[in-house]
Short mmCIF file of the C-alpha atoms (twelve columns), coordinates in Angstrom:
data_MODEL
# 
_entry.id   MODEL 
# 
loop_
_atom_site.group_PDB 
_atom_site.id 
_atom_site.type_symbol 
_atom_site.label_atom_id 
_atom_site.label_alt_id 
_atom_site.label_comp_id 
_atom_site.label_asym_id 
_atom_site.label_seq_id 
_atom_site.Cartn_x 
_atom_site.Cartn_y 
_atom_site.Cartn_z 
_atom_site.pdbx_PDB_model_num 
ATOM 1   C CA . UNK A 1   -36.539 -25.526 -25.279 1 
ATOM 2   C CA . UNK A 2   -35.581 -22.670 -23.324 1 
ATOM 3   C CA . UNK A 3   -34.169 -19.631 -25.900 1 
ATOM 4   C CA . UNK A 4   -34.165 -16.373 -23.453 1 
ATOM 5   C CA . UNK A 5   -33.003 -16.270 -19.880 1 
ATOM 6   C CA . UNK A 6   -35.504 -13.895 -17.272 1 
ATOM 7   C CA . UNK A 7   -33.651 -13.092 -14.303 1 
ATOM 8   C CA . UNK A 8   -35.671 -12.202 -11.137 1 
ATOM 9   C CA . UNK A 9   -34.290 -10.787 -7.933  1 
ATOM 10  C CA . UNK A 10  -36.816 -12.002 -4.898  1 
ATOM 11  C CA . UNK A 11  -37.215 -9.780  -2.166  1 
ATOM 12  C CA . UNK A 12  -38.100 -10.856 1.576   1 
ATOM 13  C CA . UNK A 13  -40.290 -9.695  4.289   1 
ATOM 14  C CA . UNK A 14  -39.257 -8.640  7.755   1 
ATOM 15  C CA . UNK A 15  -37.584 -11.062 9.909   1 
ATOM 16  C CA . UNK A 16  -37.495 -13.356 6.749   1 
ATOM 17  C CA . UNK A 17  -34.327 -14.703 4.787   1 
ATOM 18  C CA . UNK A 18  -33.745 -15.824 1.356   1 
ATOM 19  C CA . UNK A 19  -33.709 -19.379 2.642   1 
ATOM 20  C CA . UNK A 20  -36.996 -18.640 4.593   1 
ATOM 21  C CA . UNK A 21  -38.537 -16.688 1.414   1 
ATOM 22  C CA . UNK A 22  -37.807 -19.434 -0.988  1 
ATOM 23  C CA . UNK A 23  -39.810 -22.209 -0.196  1 
ATOM 24  C CA . UNK A 24  -42.707 -19.737 0.707   1 
ATOM 25  C CA . UNK A 25  -42.771 -18.893 -2.849  1 
ATOM 26  C CA . UNK A 26  -42.814 -22.196 -4.688  1 
ATOM 27  C CA . UNK A 27  -46.131 -21.457 -6.420  1 
ATOM 28  C CA . UNK A 28  -45.085 -17.924 -7.717  1 
ATOM 29  C CA . UNK A 29  -42.130 -19.389 -9.319  1 
ATOM 30  C CA . UNK A 30  -44.449 -22.295 -10.881 1 
ATOM 31  C CA . UNK A 31  -46.753 -19.971 -12.426 1 
ATOM 32  C CA . UNK A 32  -43.775 -17.720 -13.926 1 
ATOM 33  C CA . UNK A 33  -42.844 -20.893 -15.801 1 
ATOM 34  C CA . UNK A 34  -45.810 -22.027 -17.009 1 
ATOM 35  C CA . UNK A 35  -46.067 -18.316 -18.954 1 
ATOM 36  C CA . UNK A 36  -43.739 -19.500 -21.835 1 
ATOM 37  C CA . UNK A 37  -41.983 -21.880 -23.071 1 
ATOM 38  C CA . UNK A 38  -39.577 -19.863 -24.711 1 
ATOM 39  C CA . UNK A 39  -38.123 -18.090 -21.539 1 
ATOM 40  C CA . UNK A 40  -36.437 -19.714 -18.658 1 
ATOM 41  C CA . UNK A 41  -36.676 -18.182 -15.021 1 
ATOM 42  C CA . UNK A 42  -34.290 -17.779 -12.907 1 
ATOM 43  C CA . UNK A 43  -34.616 -16.455 -9.427  1 
ATOM 44  C CA . UNK A 44  -32.033 -14.814 -6.874  1 
ATOM 45  C CA . UNK A 45  -33.424 -14.683 -3.614  1 
ATOM 46  C CA . UNK A 46  -31.167 -12.052 -1.570  1 
ATOM 47  C CA . UNK A 47  -31.169 -11.559 1.995   1 
ATOM 48  C CA . UNK A 48  -30.777 -8.902  4.336   1 
ATOM 49  C CA . UNK A 49  -27.974 -7.721  5.726   1 
ATOM 50  C CA . UNK A 50  -29.083 -6.491  9.197   1 
ATOM 51  C CA . UNK A 51  -30.383 -9.353  12.000  1 
ATOM 52  C CA . UNK A 52  -34.029 -9.081  12.872  1 
ATOM 53  C CA . UNK A 53  -33.147 -9.420  16.660  1 
ATOM 54  C CA . UNK A 54  -29.829 -7.860  17.011  1 
ATOM 55  C CA . UNK A 55  -29.633 -8.887  20.931  1 
ATOM 56  C CA . UNK A 56  -29.415 -12.608 19.608  1 
ATOM 57  C CA . UNK A 57  -26.046 -11.996 18.612  1 
ATOM 58  C CA . UNK A 58  -27.202 -12.553 14.768  1 
ATOM 59  C CA . UNK A 59  -27.623 -16.618 15.699  1 
ATOM 60  C CA . UNK A 60  -30.823 -16.591 13.538  1 
ATOM 61  C CA . UNK A 61  -31.156 -16.635 9.678   1 
ATOM 62  C CA . UNK A 62  -33.749 -13.868 10.335  1 
ATOM 63  C CA . UNK A 63  -32.869 -10.500 8.296   1 
ATOM 64  C CA . UNK A 64  -34.569 -7.333  7.822   1 
ATOM 65  C CA . UNK A 65  -33.848 -4.317  5.540   1 
ATOM 66  C CA . UNK A 66  -34.082 -1.535  8.196   1 
ATOM 67  C CA . UNK A 67  -34.830 -0.670  11.810  1 
ATOM 68  C CA . UNK A 68  -37.646 2.087   11.947  1 
ATOM 69  C CA . UNK A 69  -37.054 4.851   14.838  1 
ATOM 70  C CA . UNK A 70  -40.561 6.584   14.430  1 
ATOM 71  C CA . UNK A 71  -39.634 9.466   16.637  1 
ATOM 72  C CA . UNK A 72  -37.268 10.747  14.379  1 
ATOM 73  C CA . UNK A 73  -38.485 9.686   10.733  1 
ATOM 74  C CA . UNK A 74  -35.674 7.467   10.224  1 
ATOM 75  C CA . UNK A 75  -34.878 4.018   9.050   1 
ATOM 76  C CA . UNK A 76  -31.383 2.843   10.358  1 
ATOM 77  C CA . UNK A 77  -29.508 0.571   8.014   1 
ATOM 78  C CA . UNK A 78  -31.575 1.394   4.706   1 
ATOM 79  C CA . UNK A 79  -28.677 2.903   2.775   1 
ATOM 80  C CA . UNK A 80  -26.670 -0.178  3.243   1 
ATOM 81  C CA . UNK A 81  -29.669 -2.269  2.434   1 
ATOM 82  C CA . UNK A 82  -30.174 -0.356  -0.533  1 
ATOM 83  C CA . UNK A 83  -26.444 -0.971  -1.636  1 
ATOM 84  C CA . UNK A 84  -26.595 -4.213  -0.825  1 
ATOM 85  C CA . UNK A 85  -29.162 -4.498  -3.537  1 
ATOM 86  C CA . UNK A 86  -27.552 -2.224  -6.438  1 
ATOM 87  C CA . UNK A 87  -24.442 -4.337  -5.728  1 
ATOM 88  C CA . UNK A 88  -26.823 -7.605  -6.223  1 
ATOM 89  C CA . UNK A 89  -28.148 -6.226  -9.566  1 
ATOM 90  C CA . UNK A 90  -24.745 -4.904  -10.637 1 
ATOM 91  C CA . UNK A 91  -22.923 -8.367  -9.862  1 
ATOM 92  C CA . UNK A 92  -25.602 -10.973 -10.673 1 
ATOM 93  C CA . UNK A 93  -27.907 -8.805  -13.216 1 
ATOM 94  C CA . UNK A 94  -29.030 -8.377  -16.147 1 
ATOM 95  C CA . UNK A 95  -32.519 -8.682  -14.017 1 
ATOM 96  C CA . UNK A 96  -35.730 -8.727  -15.599 1 
ATOM 97  C CA . UNK A 97  -37.679 -7.713  -12.850 1 
ATOM 98  C CA . UNK A 98  -38.140 -7.640  -9.029  1 
ATOM 99  C CA . UNK A 99  -40.122 -9.091  -6.964  1 
ATOM 100 C CA . UNK A 100 -40.886 -7.921  -3.058  1 
ATOM 101 C CA . UNK A 101 -43.018 -9.235  -0.357  1 
ATOM 102 C CA . UNK A 102 -43.669 -6.594  2.368   1 
ATOM 103 C CA . UNK A 103 -41.065 -4.853  3.592   1 
ATOM 104 C CA . UNK A 104 -39.209 -6.287  0.574   1 
ATOM 105 C CA . UNK A 105 -41.728 -4.781  -1.488  1 
ATOM 106 C CA . UNK A 106 -40.982 -1.456  0.013   1 
ATOM 107 C CA . UNK A 107 -37.312 -1.989  -0.766  1 
ATOM 108 C CA . UNK A 108 -38.492 -2.970  -3.778  1 
ATOM 109 C CA . UNK A 109 -40.407 0.126   -4.539  1 
ATOM 110 C CA . UNK A 110 -37.345 2.327   -3.133  1 
ATOM 111 C CA . UNK A 111 -35.098 0.526   -5.342  1 
ATOM 112 C CA . UNK A 112 -37.360 1.019   -8.938  1 
ATOM 113 C CA . UNK A 113 -37.506 4.075   -8.264  1 
ATOM 114 C CA . UNK A 114 -33.849 4.998   -7.581  1 
ATOM 115 C CA . UNK A 115 -33.223 2.983   -10.903 1 
ATOM 116 C CA . UNK A 116 -35.702 4.876   -13.326 1 
ATOM 117 C CA . UNK A 117 -32.539 6.688   -14.837 1 
ATOM 118 C CA . UNK A 118 -30.515 3.106   -14.544 1 
ATOM 119 C CA . UNK A 119 -32.846 0.651   -15.638 1 
ATOM 120 C CA . UNK A 120 -31.272 0.463   -19.387 1 
ATOM 121 C CA . UNK A 121 -28.122 -0.465  -17.449 1 
ATOM 122 C CA . UNK A 122 -29.630 -3.678  -15.251 1 
ATOM 123 C CA . UNK A 123 -32.146 -3.936  -17.524 1 
ATOM 124 C CA . UNK A 124 -34.961 -4.086  -14.806 1 
ATOM 125 C CA . UNK A 125 -38.503 -3.584  -17.085 1 
ATOM 126 C CA . UNK A 126 -40.656 -4.579  -14.148 1 
ATOM 127 C CA . UNK A 127 -41.613 -4.758  -10.428 1 
ATOM 128 C CA . UNK A 128 -44.015 -6.714  -8.468  1 
ATOM 129 C CA . UNK A 129 -44.530 -5.335  -4.767  1 
# 
């Protein structure tokens, strides 16, 4: 019988979405669930806010966290993506951790560094990148 709920935020990689990423992490979820009979793991999958292929008028479910502009050392859309993640942490938290894959792992590292002073507020105690 579960006594505690451990919420985990899941961030996909480039050109994926929550719906694409979820079935790919089935075994990861199973491993978490074998860790304890006392903890119920709840996974929140979050999609990026930017279309992977903007010229397609956002007709696909493929999303990104930002668009690189190497010649200017800039990532367009990064601030909005970070805010989207922070809003999710505030609205659906507290979360026990964040798991990110590929560019989602980069977002995990960025958000974790920003949350160093907020951890007591949002409850994040670990990250997997």
